[in-house]
PDB file of C-alpha atoms in Angstrom:
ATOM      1  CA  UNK X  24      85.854 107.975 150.636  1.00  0.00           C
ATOM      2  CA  UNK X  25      83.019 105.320 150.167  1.00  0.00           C
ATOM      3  CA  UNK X  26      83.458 101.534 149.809  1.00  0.00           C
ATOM      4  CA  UNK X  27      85.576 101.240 146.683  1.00  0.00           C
ATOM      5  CA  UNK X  28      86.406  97.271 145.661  1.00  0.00           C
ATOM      6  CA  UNK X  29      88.566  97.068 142.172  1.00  0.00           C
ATOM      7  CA  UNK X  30      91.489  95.143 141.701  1.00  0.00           C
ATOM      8  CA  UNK X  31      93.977  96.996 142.857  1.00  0.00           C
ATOM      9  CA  UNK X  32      92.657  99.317 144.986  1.00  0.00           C
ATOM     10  CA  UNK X  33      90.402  98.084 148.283  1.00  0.00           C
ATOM     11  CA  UNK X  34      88.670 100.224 151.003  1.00  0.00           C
ATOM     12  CA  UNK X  35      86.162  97.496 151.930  1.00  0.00           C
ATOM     13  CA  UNK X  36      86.901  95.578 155.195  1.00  0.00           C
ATOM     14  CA  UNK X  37      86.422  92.031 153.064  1.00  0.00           C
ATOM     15  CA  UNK X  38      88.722  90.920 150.159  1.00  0.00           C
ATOM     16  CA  UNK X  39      87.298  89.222 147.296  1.00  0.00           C
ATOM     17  CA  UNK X  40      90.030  86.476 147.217  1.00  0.00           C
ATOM     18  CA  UNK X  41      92.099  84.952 149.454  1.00  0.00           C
ATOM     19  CA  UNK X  42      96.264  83.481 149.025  1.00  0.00           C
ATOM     20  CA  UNK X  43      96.199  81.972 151.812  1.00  0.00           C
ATOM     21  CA  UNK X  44      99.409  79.780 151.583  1.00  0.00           C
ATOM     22  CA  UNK X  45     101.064  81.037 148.519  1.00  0.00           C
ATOM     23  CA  UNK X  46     104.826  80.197 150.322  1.00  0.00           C
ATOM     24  CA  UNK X  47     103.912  77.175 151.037  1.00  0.00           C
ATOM     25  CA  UNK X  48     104.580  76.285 146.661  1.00  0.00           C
ATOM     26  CA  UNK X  49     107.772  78.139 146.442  1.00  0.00           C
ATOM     27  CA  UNK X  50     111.354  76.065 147.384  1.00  0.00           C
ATOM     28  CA  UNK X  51     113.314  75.937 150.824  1.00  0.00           C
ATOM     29  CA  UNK X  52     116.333  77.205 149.439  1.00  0.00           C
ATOM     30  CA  UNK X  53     115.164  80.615 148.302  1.00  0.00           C
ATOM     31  CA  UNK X  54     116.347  83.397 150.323  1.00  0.00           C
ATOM     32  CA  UNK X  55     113.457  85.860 151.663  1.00  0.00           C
ATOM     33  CA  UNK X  56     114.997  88.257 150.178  1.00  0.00           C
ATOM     34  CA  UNK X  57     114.742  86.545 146.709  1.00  0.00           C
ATOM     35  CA  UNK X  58     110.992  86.860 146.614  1.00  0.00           C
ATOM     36  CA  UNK X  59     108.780  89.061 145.680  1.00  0.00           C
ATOM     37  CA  UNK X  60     106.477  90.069 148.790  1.00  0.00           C
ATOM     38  CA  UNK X  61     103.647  92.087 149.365  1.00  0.00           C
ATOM     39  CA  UNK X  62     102.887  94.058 151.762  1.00  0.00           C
ATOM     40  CA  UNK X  63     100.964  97.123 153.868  1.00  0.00           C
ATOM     41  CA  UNK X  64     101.881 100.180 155.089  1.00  0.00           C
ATOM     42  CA  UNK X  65     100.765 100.805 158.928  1.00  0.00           C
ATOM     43  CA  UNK X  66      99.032  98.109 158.671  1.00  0.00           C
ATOM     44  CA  UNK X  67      96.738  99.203 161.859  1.00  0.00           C
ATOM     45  CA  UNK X  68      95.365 101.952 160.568  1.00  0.00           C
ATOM     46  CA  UNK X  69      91.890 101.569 160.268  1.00  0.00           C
ATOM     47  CA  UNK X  70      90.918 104.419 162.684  1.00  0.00           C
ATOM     48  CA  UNK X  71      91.455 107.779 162.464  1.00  0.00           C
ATOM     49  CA  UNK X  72      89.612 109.079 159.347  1.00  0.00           C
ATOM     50  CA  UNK X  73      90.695 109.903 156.002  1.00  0.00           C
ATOM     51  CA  UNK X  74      93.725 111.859 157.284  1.00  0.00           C
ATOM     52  CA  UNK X  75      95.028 108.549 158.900  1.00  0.00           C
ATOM     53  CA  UNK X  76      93.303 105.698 157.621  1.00  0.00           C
ATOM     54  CA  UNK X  77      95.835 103.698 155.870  1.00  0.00           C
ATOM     55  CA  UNK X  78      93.806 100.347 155.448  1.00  0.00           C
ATOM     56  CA  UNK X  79      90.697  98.250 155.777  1.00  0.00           C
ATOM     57  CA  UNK X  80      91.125  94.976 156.055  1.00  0.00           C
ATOM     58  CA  UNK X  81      91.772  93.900 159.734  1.00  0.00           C
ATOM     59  CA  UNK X  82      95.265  92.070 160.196  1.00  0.00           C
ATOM     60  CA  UNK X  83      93.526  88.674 160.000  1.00  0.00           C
ATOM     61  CA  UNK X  84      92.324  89.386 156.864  1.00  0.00           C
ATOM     62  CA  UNK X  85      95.782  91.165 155.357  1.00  0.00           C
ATOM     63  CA  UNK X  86      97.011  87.548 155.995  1.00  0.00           C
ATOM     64  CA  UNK X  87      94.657  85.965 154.218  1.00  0.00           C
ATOM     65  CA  UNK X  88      94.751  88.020 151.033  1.00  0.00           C
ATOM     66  CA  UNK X  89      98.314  86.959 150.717  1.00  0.00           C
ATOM     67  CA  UNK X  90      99.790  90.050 152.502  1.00  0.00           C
ATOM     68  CA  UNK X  91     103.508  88.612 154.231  1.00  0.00           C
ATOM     69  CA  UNK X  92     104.822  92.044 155.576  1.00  0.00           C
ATOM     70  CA  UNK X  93     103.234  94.246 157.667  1.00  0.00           C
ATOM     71  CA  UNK X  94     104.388  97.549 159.225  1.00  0.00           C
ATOM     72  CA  UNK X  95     103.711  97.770 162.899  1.00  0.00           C
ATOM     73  CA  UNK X  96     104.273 101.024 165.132  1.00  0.00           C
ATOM     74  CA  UNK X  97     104.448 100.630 168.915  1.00  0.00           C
ATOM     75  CA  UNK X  98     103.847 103.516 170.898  1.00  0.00           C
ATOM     76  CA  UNK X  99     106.302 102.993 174.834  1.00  0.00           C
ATOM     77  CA  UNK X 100     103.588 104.130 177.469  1.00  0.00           C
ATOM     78  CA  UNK X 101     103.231 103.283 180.755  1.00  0.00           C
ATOM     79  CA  UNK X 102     105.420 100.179 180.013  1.00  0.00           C
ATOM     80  CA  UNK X 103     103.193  98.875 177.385  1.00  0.00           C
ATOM     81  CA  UNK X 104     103.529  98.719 173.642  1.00  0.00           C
ATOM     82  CA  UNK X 105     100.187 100.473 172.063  1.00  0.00           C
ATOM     83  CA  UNK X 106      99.635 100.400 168.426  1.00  0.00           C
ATOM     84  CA  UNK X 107      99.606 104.092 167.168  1.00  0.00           C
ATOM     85  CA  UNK X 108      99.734 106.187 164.629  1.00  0.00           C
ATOM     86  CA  UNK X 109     101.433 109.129 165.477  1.00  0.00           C
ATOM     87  CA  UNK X 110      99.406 110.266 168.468  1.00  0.00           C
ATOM     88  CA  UNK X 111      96.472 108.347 167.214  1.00  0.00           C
ATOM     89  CA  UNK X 112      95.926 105.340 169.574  1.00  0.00           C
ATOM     90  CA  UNK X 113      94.633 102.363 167.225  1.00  0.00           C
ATOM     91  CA  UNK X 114      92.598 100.181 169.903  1.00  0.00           C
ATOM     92  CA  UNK X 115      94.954  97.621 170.031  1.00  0.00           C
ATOM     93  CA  UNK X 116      98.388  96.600 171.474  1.00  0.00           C
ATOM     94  CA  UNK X 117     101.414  94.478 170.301  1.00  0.00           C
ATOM     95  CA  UNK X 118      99.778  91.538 172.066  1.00  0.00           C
ATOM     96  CA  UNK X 119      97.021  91.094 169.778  1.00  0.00           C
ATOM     97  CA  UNK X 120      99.390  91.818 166.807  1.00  0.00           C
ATOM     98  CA  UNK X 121     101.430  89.053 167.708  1.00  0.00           C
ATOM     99  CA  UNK X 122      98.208  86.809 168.983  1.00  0.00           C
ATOM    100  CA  UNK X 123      96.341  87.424 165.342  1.00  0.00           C
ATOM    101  CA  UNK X 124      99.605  86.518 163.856  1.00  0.00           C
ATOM    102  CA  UNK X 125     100.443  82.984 165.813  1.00  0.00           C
ATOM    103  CA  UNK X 126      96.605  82.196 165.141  1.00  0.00           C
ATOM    104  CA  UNK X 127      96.962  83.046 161.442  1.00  0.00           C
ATOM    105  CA  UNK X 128     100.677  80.702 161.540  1.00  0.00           C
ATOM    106  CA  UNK X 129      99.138  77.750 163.414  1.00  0.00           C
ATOM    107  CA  UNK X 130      96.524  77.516 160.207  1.00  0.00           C
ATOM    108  CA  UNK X 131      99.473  77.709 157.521  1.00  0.00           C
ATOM    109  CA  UNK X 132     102.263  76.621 159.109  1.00  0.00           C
ATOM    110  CA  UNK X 133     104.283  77.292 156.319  1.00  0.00           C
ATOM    111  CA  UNK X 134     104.096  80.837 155.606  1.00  0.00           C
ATOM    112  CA  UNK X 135     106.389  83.605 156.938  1.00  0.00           C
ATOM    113  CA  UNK X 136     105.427  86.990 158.544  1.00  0.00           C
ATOM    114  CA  UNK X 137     107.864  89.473 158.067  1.00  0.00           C
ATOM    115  CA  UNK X 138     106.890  92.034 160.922  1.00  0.00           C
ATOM    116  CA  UNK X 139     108.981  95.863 160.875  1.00  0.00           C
ATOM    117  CA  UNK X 140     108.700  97.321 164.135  1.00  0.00           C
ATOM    118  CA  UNK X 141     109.351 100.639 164.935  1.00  0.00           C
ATOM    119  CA  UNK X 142     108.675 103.202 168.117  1.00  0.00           C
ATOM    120  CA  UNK X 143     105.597 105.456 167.165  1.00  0.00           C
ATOM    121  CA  UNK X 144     105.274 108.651 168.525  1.00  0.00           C
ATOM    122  CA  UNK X 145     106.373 109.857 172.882  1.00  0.00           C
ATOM    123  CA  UNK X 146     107.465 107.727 175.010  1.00  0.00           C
ATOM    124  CA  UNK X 147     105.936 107.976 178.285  1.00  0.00           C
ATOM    125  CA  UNK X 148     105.979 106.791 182.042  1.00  0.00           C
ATOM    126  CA  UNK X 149     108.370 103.726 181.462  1.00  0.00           C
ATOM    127  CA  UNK X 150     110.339 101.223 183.682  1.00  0.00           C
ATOM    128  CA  UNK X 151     111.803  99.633 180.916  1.00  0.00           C
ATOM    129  CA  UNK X 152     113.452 100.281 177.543  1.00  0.00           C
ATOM    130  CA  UNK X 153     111.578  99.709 174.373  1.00  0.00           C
ATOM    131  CA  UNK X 154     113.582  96.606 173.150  1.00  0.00           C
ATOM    132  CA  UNK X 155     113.027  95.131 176.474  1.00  0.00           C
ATOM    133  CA  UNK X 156     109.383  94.946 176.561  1.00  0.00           C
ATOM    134  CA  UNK X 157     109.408  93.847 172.966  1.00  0.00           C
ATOM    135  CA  UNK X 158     111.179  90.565 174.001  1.00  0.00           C
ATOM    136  CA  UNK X 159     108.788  90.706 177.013  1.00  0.00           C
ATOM    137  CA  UNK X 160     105.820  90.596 174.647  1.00  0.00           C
ATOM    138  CA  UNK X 161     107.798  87.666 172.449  1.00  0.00           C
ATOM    139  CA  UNK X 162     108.518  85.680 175.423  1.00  0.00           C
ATOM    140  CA  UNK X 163     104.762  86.368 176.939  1.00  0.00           C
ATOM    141  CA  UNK X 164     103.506  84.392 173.614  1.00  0.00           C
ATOM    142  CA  UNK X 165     106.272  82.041 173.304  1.00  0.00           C
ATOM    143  CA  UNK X 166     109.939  83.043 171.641  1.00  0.00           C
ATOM    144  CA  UNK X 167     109.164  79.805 169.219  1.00  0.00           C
ATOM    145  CA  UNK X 168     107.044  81.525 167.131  1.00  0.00           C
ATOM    146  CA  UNK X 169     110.073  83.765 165.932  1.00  0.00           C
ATOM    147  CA  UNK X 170     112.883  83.514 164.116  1.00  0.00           C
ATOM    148  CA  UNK X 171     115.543  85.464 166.138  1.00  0.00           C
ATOM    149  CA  UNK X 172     118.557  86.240 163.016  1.00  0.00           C
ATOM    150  CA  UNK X 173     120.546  89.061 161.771  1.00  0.00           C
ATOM    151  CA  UNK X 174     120.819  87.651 158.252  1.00  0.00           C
ATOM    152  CA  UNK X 175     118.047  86.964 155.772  1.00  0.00           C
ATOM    153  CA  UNK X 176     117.023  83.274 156.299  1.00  0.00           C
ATOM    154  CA  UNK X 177     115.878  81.215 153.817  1.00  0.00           C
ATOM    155  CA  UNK X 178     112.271  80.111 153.426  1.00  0.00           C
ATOM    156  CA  UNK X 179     112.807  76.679 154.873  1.00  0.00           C
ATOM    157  CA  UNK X 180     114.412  78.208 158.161  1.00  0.00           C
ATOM    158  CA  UNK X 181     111.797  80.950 158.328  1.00  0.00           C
ATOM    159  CA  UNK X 182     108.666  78.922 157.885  1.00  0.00           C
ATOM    160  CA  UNK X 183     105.874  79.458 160.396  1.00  0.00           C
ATOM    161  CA  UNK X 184     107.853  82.248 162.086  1.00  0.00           C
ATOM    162  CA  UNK X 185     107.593  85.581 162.335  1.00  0.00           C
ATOM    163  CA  UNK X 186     110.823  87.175 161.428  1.00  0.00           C
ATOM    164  CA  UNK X 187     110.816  90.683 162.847  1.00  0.00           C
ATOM    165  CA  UNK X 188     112.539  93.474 161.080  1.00  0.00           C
ATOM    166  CA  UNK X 189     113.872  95.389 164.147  1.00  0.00           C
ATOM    167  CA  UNK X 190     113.733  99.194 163.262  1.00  0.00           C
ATOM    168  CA  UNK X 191     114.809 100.256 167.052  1.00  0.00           C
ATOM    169  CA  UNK X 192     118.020 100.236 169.032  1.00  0.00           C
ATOM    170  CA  UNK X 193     119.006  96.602 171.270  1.00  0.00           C
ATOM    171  CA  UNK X 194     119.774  93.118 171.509  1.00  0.00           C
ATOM    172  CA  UNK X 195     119.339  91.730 168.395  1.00  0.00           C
ATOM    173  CA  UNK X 196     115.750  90.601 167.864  1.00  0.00           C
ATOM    174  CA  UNK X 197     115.547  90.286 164.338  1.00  0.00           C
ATOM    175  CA  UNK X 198     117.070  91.431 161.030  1.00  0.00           C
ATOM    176  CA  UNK X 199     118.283  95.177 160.770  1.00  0.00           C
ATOM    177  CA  UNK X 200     116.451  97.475 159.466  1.00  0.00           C
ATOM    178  CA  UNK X 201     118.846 100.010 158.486  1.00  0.00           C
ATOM    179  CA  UNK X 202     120.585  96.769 156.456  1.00  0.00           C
ATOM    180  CA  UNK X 203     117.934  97.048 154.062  1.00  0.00           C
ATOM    181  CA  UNK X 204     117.692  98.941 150.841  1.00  0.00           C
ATOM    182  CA  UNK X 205     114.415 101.291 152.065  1.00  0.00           C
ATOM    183  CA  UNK X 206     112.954 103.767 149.805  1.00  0.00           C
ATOM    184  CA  UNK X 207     110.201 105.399 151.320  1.00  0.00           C
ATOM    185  CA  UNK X 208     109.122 108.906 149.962  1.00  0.00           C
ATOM    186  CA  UNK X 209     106.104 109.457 152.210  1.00  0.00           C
ATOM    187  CA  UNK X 210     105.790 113.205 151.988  1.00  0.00           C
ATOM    188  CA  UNK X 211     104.051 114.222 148.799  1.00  0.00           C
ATOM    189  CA  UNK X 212     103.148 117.763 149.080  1.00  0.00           C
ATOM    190  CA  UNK X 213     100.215 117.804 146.502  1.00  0.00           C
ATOM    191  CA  UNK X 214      97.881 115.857 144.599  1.00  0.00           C
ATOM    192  CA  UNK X 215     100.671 117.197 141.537  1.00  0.00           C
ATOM    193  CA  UNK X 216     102.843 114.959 143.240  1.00  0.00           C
ATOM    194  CA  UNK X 217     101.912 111.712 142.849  1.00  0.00           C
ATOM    195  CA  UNK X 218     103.373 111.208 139.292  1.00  0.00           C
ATOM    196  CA  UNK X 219     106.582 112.018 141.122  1.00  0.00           C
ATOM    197  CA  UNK X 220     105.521 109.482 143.948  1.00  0.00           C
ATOM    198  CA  UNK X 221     105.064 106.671 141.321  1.00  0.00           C
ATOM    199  CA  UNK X 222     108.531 107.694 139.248  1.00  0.00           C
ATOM    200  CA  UNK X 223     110.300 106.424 142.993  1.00  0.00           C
ATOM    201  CA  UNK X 224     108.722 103.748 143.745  1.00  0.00           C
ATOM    202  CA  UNK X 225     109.393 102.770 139.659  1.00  0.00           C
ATOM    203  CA  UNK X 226     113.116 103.350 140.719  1.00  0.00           C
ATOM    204  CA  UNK X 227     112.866 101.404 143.385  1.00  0.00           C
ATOM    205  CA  UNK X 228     110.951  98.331 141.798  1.00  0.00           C
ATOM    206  CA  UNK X 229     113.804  98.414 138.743  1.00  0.00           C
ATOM    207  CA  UNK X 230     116.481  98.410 141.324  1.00  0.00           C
ATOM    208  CA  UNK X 231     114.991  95.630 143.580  1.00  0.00           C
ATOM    209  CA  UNK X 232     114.671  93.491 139.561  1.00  0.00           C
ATOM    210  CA  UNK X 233     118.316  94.358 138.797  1.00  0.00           C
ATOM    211  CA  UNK X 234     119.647  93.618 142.005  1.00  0.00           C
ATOM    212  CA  UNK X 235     121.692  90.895 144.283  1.00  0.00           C
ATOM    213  CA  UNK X 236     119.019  88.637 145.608  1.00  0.00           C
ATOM    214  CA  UNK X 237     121.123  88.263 149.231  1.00  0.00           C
ATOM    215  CA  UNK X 238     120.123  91.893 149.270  1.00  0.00           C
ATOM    216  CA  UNK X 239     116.694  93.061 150.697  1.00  0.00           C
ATOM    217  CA  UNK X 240     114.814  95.710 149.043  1.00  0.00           C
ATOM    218  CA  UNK X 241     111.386  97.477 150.045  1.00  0.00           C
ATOM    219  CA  UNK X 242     109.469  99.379 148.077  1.00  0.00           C
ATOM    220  CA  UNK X 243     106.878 101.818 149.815  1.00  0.00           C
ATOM    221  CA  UNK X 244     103.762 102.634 147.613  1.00  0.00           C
ATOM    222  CA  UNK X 245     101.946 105.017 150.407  1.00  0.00           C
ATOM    223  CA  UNK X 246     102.161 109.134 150.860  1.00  0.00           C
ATOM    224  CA  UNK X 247     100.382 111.737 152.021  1.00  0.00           C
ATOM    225  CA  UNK X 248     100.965 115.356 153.716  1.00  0.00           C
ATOM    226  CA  UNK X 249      98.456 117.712 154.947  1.00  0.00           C
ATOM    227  CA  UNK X 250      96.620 118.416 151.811  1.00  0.00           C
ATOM    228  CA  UNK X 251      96.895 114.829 150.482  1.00  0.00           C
ATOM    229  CA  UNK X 252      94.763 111.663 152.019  1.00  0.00           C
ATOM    230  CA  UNK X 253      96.877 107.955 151.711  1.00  0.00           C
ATOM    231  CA  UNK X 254      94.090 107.049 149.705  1.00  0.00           C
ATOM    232  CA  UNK X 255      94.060 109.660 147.382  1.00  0.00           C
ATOM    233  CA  UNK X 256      98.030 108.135 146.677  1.00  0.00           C
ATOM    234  CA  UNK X 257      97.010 104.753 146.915  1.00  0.00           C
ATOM    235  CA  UNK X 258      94.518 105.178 144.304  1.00  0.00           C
ATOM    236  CA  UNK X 259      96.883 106.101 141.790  1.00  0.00           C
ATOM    237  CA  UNK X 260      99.716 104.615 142.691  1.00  0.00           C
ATOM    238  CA  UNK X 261      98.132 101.245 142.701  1.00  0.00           C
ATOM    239  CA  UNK X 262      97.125 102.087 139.815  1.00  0.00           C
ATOM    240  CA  UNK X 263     100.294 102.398 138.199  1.00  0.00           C
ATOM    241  CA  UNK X 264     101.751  99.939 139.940  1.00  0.00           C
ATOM    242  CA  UNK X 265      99.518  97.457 138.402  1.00  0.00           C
ATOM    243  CA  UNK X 266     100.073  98.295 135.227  1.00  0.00           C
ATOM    244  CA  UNK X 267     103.276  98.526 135.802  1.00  0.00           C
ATOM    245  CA  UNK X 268     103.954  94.562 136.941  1.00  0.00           C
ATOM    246  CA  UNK X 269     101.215  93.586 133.828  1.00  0.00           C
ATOM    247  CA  UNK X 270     103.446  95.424 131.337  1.00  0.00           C
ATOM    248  CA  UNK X 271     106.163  92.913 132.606  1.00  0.00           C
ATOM    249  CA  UNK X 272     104.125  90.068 130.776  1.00  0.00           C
ATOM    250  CA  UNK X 273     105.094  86.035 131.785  1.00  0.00           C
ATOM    251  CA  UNK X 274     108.246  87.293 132.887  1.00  0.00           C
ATOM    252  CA  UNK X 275     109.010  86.630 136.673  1.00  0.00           C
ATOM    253  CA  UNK X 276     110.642  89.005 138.099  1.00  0.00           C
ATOM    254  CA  UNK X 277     112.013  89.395 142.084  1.00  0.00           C
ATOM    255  CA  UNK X 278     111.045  92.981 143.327  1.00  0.00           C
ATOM    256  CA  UNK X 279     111.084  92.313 146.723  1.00  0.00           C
ATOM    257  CA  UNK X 280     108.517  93.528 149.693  1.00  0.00           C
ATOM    258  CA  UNK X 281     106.104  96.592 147.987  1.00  0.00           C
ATOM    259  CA  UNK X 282     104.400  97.621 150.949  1.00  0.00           C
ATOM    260  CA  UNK X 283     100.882  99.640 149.865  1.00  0.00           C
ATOM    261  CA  UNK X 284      98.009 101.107 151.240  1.00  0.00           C
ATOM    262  CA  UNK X 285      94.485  99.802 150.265  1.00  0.00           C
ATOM    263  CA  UNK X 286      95.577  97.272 148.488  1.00  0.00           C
ATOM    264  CA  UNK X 287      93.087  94.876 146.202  1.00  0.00           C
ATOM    265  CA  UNK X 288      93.612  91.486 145.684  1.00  0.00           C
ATOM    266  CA  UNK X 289      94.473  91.185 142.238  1.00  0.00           C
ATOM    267  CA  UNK X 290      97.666  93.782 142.340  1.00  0.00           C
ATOM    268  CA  UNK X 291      98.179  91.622 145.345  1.00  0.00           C
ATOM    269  CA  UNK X 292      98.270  88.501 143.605  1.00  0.00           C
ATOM    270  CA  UNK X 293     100.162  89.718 140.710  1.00  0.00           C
ATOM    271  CA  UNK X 294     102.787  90.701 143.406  1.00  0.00           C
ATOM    272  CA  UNK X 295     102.900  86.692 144.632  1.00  0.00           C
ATOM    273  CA  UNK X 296     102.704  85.672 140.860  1.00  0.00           C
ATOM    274  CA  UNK X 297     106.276  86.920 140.222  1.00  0.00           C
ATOM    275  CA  UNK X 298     107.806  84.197 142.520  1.00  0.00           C
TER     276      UNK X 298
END
């Protein structure tokens, strides 16, 4: 895959736009779950080749394309939380996740990160337990800079935070994952496939529309399997997913976080122009 740059599909490591603080126009009162959000899938995968590359802008630069959730996976070794994916080690630990984050927050204090976490891959040679040393690593950068809740906030409570959607077993450190309405069919077995990728995330995006807006709903774009690269997905299903929201017109519609790989700026701001 060369350096593709349309608008909505990206494998440069530069967007051609930024949103920088798109939240920062919408109302208090609205829950986060009320908005429409988007978002990338492992959003740390830059290494690893075709097979494993899921993105190419850096996290700094998700941010500033207008990306508010990202999908982090922390591999437990040796009492450290290393960004992986699978068995893939991705340069980079939770520390600098959270430190590009706080930097990005400090600029626009009133946008919110909406961070899944989830353990990646065997845990090894540990003290601790993996909720532990995530609070170690919040505490390490200050606990202010989250927003520690069970229930959706609203914007005005979650602004400048990170709000963590806690995909492992503990103490509460964020909102449940399992409490939110997930649908994420990763495994497509062949390029055939992807039509049937894009009906589900469809189904998914209609659902999130129709839906209670106390109720959280994300919407994964990515897939792959052996014989299919993400960005062979991406480019297609971006594709339809595009023409999918410009097929909705004026209308504004809430379809909560779709979280994509290689995305381009204008499906991304097309996602931000439904709020």
């Amino acid at each position: 895959m060369g350096n593709i740059q349309r608008r909505e599909f990206d494998s440069t490591d530069t967007p051609a736009d930024k949103n920088t603080d798109w939240m920062s126009l919408l109302p208090d009162d609205k829950l986060l779950s009320d908005l429409s959000i988007p978002g990338t899938h492992r959003s740390m995968s830059l290494f690893g080749g075709n097979p494993l590359r899921c993105q190419s802008w850096n996290l700094s630069s998700q941010y500033e394309a207008g990306i508010r959730f990202v999908d982090i996976r922390c591999r437990h070794f040796y009492d450290k939380l290393a960004i992986h994916h699978g068995e893939k080690f991705l340069y980079c630990h939770f520390t600098q996740v959270l430190n590009d984050t706080i930097s990005f927050l400090r600029e626009h204090p009133k946008e919110v990160i909406l961070m899944h976490v989830k353990e990646e891959y065997e845990a090894s040679n540990n003290t601790s337990t993996f909720s532990d040393l995530v609070s170690k690593y919040m505490e390490k950068v200050e606990k202010s800079w989250f927003l520690i809740t069970s229930v959706i906030p609203t914007l005005g409570q979650a602004r400048g935070k990170i709000v963590i959607l806690q995909d492992f077993d503990g103490p509460v450190t964020g909102i449940p994952y399992s409490s939110l309405s997930v649908v994420d069919e990763q495994h497509v077995p062949s390029l055939d496939d992807i039509g049937w990728k894009w009906s589900t995330v469809e189904d998914s995006l209609n659902a999130a529309e129709t839906g209670n807006s106390d109720k959280m709903y994300i919407t994964y774009c990515s897939g792959d399997s052996t014989d299919v690269l993400p960005w062979s997905v991406a480019e297609k299903v971006n594709y339809d997913l595009l023409s999918y929201l410009e097929n909705k017109g004026e209308k504004k519609s809430r379809f909560g976080i779709i979280t994509m790989d290689f995305p381009g700026v204008d499906l991304v701001h097309l996602i931000i122009s439904n709020n």
